[in-house]
CSV table of C-alpha atoms and ligand atoms in Angstrom, one decimal:
chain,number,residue,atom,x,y,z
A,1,UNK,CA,0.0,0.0,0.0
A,2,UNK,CA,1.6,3.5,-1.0
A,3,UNK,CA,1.7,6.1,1.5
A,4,UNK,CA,1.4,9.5,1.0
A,5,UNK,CA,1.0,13.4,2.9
A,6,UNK,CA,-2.1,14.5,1.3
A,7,UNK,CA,-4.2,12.5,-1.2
A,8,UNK,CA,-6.3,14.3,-3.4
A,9,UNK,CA,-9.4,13.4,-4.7
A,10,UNK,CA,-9.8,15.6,-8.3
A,11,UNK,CA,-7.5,16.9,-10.0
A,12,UNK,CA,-9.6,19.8,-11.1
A,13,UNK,CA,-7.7,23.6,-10.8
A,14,UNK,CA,-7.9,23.6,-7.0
A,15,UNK,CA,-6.9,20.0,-6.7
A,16,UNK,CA,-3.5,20.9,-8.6
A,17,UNK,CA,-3.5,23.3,-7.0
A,18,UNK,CA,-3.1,21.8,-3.4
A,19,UNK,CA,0.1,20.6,-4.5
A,20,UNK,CA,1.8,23.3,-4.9
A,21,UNK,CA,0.9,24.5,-1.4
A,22,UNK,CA,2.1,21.4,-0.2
A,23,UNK,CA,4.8,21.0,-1.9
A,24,UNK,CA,6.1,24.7,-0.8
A,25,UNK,CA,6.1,23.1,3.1
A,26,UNK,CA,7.4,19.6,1.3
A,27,UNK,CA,4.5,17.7,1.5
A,28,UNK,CA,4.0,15.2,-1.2
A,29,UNK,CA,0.5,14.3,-2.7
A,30,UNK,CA,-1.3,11.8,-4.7
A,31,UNK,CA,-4.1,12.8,-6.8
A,32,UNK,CA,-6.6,10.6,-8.2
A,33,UNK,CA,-9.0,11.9,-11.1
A,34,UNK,CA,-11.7,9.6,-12.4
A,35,UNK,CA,-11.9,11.9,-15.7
A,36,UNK,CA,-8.7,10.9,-18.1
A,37,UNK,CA,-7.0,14.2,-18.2
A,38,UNK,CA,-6.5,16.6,-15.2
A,39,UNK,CA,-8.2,20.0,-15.0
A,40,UNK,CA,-11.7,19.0,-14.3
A,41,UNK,CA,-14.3,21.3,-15.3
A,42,UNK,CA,-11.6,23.7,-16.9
A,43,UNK,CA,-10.5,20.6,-19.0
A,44,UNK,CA,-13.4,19.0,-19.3
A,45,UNK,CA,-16.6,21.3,-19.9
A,46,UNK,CA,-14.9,24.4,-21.2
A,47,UNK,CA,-11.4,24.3,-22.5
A,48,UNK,CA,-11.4,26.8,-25.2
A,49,UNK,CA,-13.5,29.2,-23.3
A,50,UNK,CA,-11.9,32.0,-21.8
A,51,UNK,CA,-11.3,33.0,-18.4
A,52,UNK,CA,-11.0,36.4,-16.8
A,53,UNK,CA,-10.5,36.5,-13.3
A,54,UNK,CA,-7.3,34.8,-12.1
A,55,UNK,CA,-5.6,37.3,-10.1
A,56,UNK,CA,-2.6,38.8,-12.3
A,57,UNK,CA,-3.7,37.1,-15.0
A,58,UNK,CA,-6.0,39.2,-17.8
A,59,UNK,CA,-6.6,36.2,-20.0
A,60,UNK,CA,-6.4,32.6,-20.4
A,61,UNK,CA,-8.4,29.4,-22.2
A,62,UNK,CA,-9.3,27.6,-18.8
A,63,UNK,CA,-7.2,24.7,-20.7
A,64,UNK,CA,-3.7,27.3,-21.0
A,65,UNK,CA,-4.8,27.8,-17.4
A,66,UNK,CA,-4.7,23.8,-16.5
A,67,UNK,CA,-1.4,23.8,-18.8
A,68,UNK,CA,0.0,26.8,-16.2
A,69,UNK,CA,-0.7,25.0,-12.9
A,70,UNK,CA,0.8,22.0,-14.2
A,71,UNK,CA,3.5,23.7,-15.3
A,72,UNK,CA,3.6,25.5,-11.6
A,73,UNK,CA,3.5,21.5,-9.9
A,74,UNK,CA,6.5,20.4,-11.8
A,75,UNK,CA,9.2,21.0,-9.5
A,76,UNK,CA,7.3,18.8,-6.6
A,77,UNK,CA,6.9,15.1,-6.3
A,78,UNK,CA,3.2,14.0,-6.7
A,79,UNK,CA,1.5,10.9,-8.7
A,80,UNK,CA,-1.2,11.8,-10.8
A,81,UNK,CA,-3.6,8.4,-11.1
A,82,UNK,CA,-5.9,8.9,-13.8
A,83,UNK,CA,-9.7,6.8,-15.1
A,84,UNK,CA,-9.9,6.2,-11.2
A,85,UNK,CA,-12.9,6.8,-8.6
A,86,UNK,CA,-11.9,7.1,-5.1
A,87,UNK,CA,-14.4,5.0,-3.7
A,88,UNK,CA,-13.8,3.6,-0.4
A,89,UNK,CA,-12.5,5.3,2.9
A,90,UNK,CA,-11.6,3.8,6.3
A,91,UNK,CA,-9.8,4.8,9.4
A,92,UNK,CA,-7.0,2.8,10.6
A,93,UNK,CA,-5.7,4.8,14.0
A,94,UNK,CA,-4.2,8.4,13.0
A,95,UNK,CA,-4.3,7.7,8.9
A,96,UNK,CA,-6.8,7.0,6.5
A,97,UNK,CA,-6.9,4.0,4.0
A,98,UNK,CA,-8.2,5.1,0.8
A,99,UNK,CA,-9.7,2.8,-2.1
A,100,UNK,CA,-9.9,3.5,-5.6
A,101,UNK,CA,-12.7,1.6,-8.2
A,102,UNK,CA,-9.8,-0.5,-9.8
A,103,UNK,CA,-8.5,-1.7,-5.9
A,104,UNK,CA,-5.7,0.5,-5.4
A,105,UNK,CA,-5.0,1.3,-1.8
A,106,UNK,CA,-3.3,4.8,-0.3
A,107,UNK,CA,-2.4,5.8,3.3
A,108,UNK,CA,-2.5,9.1,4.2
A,109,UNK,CA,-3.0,11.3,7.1
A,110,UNK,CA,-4.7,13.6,5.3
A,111,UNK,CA,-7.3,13.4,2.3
A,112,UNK,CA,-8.2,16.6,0.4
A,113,UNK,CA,-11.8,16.2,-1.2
A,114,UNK,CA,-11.1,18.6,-4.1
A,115,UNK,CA,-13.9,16.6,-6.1
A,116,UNK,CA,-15.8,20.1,-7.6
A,117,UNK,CA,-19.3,19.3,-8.8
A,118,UNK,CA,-18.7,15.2,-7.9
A,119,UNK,CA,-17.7,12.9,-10.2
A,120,UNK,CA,-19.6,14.3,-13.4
A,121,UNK,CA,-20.4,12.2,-17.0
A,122,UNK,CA,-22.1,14.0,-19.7
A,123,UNK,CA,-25.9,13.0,-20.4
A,124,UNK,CA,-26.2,10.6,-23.4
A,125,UNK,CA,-28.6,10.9,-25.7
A,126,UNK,CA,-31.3,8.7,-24.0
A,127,UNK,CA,-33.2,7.2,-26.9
A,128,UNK,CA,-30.0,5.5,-29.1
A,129,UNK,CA,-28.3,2.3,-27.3
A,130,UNK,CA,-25.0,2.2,-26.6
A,131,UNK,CA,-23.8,6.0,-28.0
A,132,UNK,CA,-20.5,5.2,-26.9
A,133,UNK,CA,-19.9,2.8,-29.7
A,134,UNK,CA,-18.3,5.0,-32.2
A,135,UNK,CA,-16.8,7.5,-29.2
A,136,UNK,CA,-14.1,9.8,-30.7
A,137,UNK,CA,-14.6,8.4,-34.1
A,138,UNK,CA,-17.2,10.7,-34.9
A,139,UNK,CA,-19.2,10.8,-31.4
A,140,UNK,CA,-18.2,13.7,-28.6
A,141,UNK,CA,-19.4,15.4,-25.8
A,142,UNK,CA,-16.9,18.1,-25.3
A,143,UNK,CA,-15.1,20.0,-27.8
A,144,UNK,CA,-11.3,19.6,-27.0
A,145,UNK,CA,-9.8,20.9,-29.6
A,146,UNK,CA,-11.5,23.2,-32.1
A,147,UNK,CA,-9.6,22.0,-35.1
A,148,UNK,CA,-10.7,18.6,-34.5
A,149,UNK,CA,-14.2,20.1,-36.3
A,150,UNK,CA,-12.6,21.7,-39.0
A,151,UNK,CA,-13.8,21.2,-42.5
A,152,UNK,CA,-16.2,18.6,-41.2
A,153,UNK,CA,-19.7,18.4,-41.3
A,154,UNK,CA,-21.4,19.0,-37.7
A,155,UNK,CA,-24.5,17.5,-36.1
A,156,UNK,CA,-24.9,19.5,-32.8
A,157,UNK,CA,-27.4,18.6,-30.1
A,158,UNK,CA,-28.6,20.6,-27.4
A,159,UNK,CA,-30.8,23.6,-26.1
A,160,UNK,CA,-28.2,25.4,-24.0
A,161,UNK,CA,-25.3,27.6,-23.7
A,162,UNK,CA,-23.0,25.0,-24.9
A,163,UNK,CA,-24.9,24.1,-27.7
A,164,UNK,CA,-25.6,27.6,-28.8
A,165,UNK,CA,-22.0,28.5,-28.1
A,166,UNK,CA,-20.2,25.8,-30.2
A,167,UNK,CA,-22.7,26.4,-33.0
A,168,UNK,CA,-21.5,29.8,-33.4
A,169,UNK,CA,-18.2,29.4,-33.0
A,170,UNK,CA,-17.9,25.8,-34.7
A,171,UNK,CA,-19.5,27.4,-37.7
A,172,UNK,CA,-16.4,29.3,-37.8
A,173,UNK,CA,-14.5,26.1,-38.9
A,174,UNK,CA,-16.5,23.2,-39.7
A,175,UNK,CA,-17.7,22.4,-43.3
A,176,UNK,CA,-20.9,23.0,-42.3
A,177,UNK,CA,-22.7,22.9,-38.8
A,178,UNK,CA,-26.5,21.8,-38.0
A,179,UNK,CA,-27.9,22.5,-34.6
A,180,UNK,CA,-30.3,19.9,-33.4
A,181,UNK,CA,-33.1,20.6,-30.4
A,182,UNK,CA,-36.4,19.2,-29.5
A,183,UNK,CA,-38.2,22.5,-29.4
A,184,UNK,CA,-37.6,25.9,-31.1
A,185,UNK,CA,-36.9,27.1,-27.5
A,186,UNK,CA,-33.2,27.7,-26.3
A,187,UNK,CA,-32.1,27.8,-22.7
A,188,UNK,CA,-29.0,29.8,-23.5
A,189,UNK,CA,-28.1,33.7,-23.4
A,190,UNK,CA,-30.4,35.5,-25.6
A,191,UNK,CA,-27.5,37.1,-27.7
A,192,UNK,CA,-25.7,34.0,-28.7
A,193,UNK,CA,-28.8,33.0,-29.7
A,194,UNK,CA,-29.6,35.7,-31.8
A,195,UNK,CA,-26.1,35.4,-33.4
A,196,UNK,CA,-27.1,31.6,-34.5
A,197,UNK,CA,-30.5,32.6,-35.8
A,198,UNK,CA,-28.0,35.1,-37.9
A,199,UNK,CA,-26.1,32.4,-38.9
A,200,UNK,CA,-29.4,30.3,-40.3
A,201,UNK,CA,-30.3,33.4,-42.2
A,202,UNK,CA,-27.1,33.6,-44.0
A,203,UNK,CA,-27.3,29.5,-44.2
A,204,UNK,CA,-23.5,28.9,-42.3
A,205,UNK,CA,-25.8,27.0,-39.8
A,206,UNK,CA,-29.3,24.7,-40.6
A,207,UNK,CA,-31.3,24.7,-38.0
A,208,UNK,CA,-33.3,21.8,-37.0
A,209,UNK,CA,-36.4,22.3,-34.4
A,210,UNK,CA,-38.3,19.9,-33.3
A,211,UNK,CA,-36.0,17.3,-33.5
A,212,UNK,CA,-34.5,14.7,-32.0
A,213,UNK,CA,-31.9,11.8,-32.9
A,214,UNK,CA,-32.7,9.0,-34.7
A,215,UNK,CA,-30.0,6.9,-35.4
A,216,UNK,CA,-26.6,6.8,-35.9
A,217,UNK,CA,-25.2,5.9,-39.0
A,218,UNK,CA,-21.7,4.4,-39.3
A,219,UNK,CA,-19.4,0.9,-38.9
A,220,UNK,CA,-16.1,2.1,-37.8
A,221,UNK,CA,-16.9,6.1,-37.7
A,222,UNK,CA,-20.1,7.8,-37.6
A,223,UNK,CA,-21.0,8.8,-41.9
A,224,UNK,CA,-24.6,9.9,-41.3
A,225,UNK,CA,-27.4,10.6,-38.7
A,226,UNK,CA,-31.4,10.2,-38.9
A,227,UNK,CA,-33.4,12.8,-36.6
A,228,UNK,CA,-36.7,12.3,-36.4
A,229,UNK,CA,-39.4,15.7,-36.5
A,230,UNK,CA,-41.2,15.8,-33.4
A,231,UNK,CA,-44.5,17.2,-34.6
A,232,UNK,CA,-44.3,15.3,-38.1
A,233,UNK,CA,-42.6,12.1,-36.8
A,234,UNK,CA,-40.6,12.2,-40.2
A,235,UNK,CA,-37.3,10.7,-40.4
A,236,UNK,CA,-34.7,12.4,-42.1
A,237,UNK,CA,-31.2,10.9,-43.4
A,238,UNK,CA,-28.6,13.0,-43.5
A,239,UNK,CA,-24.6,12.8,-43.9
A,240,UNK,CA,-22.4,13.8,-41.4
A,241,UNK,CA,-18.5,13.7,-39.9
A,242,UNK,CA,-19.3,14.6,-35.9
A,243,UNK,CA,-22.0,14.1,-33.6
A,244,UNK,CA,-21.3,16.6,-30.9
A,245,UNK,CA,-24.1,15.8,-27.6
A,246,UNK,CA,-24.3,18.4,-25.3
A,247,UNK,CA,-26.5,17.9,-23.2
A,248,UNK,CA,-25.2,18.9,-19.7
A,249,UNK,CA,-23.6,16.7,-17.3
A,250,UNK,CA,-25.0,14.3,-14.7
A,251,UNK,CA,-23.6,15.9,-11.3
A,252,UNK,CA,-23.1,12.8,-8.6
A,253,UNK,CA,-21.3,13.2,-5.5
A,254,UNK,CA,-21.2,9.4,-5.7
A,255,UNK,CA,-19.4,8.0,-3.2
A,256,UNK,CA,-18.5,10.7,-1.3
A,257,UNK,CA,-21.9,10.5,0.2
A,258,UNK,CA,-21.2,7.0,2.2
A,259,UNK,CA,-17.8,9.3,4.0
A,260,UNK,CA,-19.9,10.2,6.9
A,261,UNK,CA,-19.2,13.7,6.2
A,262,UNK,CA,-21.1,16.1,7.6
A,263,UNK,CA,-23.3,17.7,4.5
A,264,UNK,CA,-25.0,21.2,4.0
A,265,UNK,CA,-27.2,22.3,0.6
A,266,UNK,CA,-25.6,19.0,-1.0
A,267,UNK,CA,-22.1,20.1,-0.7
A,268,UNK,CA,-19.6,19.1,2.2
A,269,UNK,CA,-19.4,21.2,5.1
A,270,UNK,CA,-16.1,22.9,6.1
A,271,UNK,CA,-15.0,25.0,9.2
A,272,UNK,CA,-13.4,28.5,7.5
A,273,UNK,CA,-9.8,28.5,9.5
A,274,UNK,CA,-8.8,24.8,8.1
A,275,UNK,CA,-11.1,23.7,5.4
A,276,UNK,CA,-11.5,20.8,7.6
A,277,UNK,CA,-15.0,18.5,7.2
A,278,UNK,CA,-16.8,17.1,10.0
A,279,UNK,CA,-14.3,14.2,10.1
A,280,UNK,CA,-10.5,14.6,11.3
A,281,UNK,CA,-7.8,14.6,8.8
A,282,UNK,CA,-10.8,15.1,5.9
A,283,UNK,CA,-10.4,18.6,4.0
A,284,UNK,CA,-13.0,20.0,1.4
A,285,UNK,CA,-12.1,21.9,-0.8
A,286,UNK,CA,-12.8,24.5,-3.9
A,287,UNK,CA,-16.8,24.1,-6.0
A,288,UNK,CA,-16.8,20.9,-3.0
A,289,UNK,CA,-17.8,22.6,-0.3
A,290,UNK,CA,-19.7,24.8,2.0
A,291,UNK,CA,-19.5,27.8,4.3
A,292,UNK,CA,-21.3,30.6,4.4
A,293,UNK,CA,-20.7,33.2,1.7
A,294,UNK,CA,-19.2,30.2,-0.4
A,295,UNK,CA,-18.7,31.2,-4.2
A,296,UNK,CA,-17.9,28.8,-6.8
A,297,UNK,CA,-14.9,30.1,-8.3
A,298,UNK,CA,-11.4,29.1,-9.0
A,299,UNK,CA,-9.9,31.8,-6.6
A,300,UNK,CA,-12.1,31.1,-3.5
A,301,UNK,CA,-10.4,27.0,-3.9
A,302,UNK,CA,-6.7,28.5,-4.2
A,303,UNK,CA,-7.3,30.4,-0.8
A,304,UNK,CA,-9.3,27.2,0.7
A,305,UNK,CA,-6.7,25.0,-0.4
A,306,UNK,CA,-3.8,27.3,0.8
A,307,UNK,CA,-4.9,27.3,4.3
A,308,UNK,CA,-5.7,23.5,4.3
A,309,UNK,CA,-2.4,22.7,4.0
A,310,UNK,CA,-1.4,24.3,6.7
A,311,UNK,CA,-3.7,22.2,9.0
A,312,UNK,CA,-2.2,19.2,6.7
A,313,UNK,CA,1.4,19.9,7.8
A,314,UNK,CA,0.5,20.2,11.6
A,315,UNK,CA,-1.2,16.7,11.5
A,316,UNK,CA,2.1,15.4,10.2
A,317,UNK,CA,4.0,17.4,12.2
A,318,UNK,CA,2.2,18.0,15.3
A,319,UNK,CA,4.2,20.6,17.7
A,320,UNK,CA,6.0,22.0,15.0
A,321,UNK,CA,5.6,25.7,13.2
A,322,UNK,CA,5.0,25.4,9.9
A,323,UNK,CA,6.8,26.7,7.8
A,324,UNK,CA,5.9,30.9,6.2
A,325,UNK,CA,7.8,32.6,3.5
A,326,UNK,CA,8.0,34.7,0.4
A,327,UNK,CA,8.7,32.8,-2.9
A,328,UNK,CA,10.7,36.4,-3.4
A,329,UNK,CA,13.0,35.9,-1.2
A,330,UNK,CA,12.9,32.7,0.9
A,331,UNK,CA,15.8,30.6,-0.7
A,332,UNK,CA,14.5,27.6,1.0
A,333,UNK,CA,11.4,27.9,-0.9
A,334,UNK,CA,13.5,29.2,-3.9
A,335,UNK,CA,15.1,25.3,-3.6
A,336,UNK,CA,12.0,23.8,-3.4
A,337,UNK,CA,11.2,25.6,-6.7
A,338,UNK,CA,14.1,24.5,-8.4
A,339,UNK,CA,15.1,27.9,-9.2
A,340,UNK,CA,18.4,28.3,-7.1
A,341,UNK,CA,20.9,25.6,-6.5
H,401,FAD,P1,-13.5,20.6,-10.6
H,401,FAD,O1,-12.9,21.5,-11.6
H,401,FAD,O2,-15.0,20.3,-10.8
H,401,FAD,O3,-12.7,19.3,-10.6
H,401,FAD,C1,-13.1,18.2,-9.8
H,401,FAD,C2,-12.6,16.9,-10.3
H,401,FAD,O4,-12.8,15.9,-9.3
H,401,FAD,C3,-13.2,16.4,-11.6
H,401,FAD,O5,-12.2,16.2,-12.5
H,401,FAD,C4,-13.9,15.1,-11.2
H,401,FAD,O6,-13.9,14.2,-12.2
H,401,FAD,C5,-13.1,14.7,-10.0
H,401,FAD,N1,-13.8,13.8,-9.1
H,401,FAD,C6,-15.0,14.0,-8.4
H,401,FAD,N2,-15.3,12.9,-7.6
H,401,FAD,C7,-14.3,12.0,-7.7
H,401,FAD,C8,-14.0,10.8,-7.2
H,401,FAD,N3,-14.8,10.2,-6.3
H,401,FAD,N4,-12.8,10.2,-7.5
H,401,FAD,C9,-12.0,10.7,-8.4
H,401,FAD,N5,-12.2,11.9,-9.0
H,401,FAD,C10,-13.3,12.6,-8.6
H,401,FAD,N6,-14.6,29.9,-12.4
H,401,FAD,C11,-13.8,31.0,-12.3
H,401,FAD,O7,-13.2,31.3,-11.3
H,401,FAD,N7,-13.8,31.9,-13.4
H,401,FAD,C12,-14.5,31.6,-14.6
H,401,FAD,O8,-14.5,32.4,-15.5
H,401,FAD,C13,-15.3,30.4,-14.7
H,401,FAD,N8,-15.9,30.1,-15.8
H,401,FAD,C14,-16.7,28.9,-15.8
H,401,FAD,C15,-17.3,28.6,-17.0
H,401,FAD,C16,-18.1,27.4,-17.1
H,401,FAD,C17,-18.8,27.0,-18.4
H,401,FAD,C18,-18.1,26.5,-15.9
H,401,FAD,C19,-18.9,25.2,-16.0
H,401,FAD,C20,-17.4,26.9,-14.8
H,401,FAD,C21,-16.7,28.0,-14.7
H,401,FAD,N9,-16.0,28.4,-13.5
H,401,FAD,C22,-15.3,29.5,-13.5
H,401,FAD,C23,-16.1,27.6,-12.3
H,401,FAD,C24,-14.8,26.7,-12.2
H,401,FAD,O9,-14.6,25.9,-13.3
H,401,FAD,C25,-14.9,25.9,-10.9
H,401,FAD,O10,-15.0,26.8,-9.8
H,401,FAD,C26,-13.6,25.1,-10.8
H,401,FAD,O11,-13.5,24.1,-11.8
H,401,FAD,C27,-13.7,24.3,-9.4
H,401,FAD,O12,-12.5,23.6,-9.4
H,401,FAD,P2,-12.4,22.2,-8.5
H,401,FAD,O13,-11.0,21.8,-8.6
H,401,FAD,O14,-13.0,22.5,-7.1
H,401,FAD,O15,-13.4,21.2,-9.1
């Protein structure tokens, strides 16, 4: 069984974060992601999008910004376990044994819930068996990479911001893009609407309402699609490259709920000097958890996170003064950073 300082369940912006912190008082840390890439919702729901409001830093894609803080972890030793739920948790004196689905086993004195919205999947498109068939060969549910789309011609499904906002800026790239929906009715900001009804006019984007999916159409990679009309209950064949769904995710704290963690509107409860739960040696942090005046946002986890640690080190250490300095000027720190000798 490894053993390790912190382990972190998520490897979402705050989650890499955390080992930063801890790796500025030497702390090592294991994170565990169940998603296949770290950067949760930055990675996974918006990547291209862009974001505003990291102190000191006008603008970045929320991907450059997972890029950045991996970049910042590199000089500390932590394991990054990927396509893994943390699943099981038991006490075994002062540590915690922690269990992952595929039966890896961790001790640690501290575990970080850094798990953001729970352990999220993106809704399927309920009415086709087994979507997952031709997944990345012509079947997504995020857009990774824009160029992936270009020149290609794009099915995409949806009512909401997502959908709206990939039309619009898909249609930049793709051969030709088709938004699907099941009512002429859109659940996203007015404007981008407007600027894909723009688009229909000027016919860069068709526009198909009421509709839903038929079938897929494809052996090795998806070729076509049949949507059905909702009012008419026509079926209609058409060709087509990409099948983009985007249709929200399914939120599930999962197994987090079985901890025994003290819970408050659906999210875990923390104390606001350590970021501590309910339970000893259990920390909550970033979209997680709960305190009064809680906001989701990146910034609010970094602070969370940073004081966590602290609490972290003196459960390791107990007695001892943890350790405060200035990156500036602390050459201790400086070492730990790898930037003086
Ligand atoms: P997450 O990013 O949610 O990461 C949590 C990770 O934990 C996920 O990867 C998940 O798979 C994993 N996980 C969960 N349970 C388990 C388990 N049991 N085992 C293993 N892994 C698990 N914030 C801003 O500050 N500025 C913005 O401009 C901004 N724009 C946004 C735009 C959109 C469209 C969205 C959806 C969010 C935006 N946010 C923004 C919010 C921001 O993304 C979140 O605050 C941030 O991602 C929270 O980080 P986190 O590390 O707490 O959790």
């Amino acid at each position: 069984m490894k053993e390790t300082d912190i382990l972190i369940v998520g490897a979402g912006p705050v989650g890499l974060f955390t080992v930063f912190e801890a790796g500025l008082l030497g702390l090592n840390c294991t994170l565990i992601d169940n998603l296949d890439k770290p950067g949760g919702q930055c990675a996974e729901l918006y990547p291209e999008k862009p974001i505003y409001d990291i102190p000191g830093v006008p603008f970045q894609t929320a991907q450059e910004h997972v890029d950045a803080l991996l970049k910042q972890i590199e000089p500390f030793n932590y394991e990054l376990n990927l396509s893994q739920r943390v699943q099981l948790i038991s006490k075994d004196g002062d540590y915690w044994i922690v269990e992952t689905n595929q039966g890896d086993k961790y001790k640690t004195k501290n575990i970080f819930i850094a798990a953001g919205a729970g352990s999220f999947e993106p809704r399927r498109p309920a009415n086709i068996e087994n979507p997952d068939l031709l997944l990345d060969k012509g079947i997504t549910y995020a857009v990774r990479s824009i160029d992936h789309y270009k020149d290609k011609e794009v099915f995409i499904f949806g009512g909401g911001d997502s959908a709206l906002d990939w039309t619009v800026e898909l249609s930049k790239v793709a051969s030709h893009v088709s938004l699907v929906h099941r009512r002429d009715q859109f659940r996203g900001a007015f404007k981008t609407e407007q600027e894909m009804r723009e688009l229909v006019k000027k016919e860069k984007v068709t526009l198909y309402t009421p509709h839903l999916i038929d079938e897929i159409i494809g052996d090795e990679k998806v070729s076509g699609v049949k949507l059905k009309n909702f009012e008419t209950l026509e079926i209609t064949e058409h060709k087509a490259d990409e099948l983009l769904f985007l249709f929200g995710l399914n939120k599930k704290l999962g197994p987090i709920l079985d901890w025994e963690l003290e819970l408050e509107s659906k999210k875990i409860a923390v104390n606001t000097s350590t970021f501590e739960t309910s339970r000893k040696g259990i920390f909550a942090v970033g979209d997680i958890n709960h305190y009064e005046g809680k906001l989701d946002l990146i910034l609010c986890g970094f602070h969370e996170t940073t004081l966590a640690v602290q609490e972290a080190y003196r459960r390791i250490y107990p007695g001892e003064r943890v350790p405060f300095g200035y990156t500036t000027s602390n050459k201790k720190l400086q070492k730990k950073l790898g930037v003086v000798d």
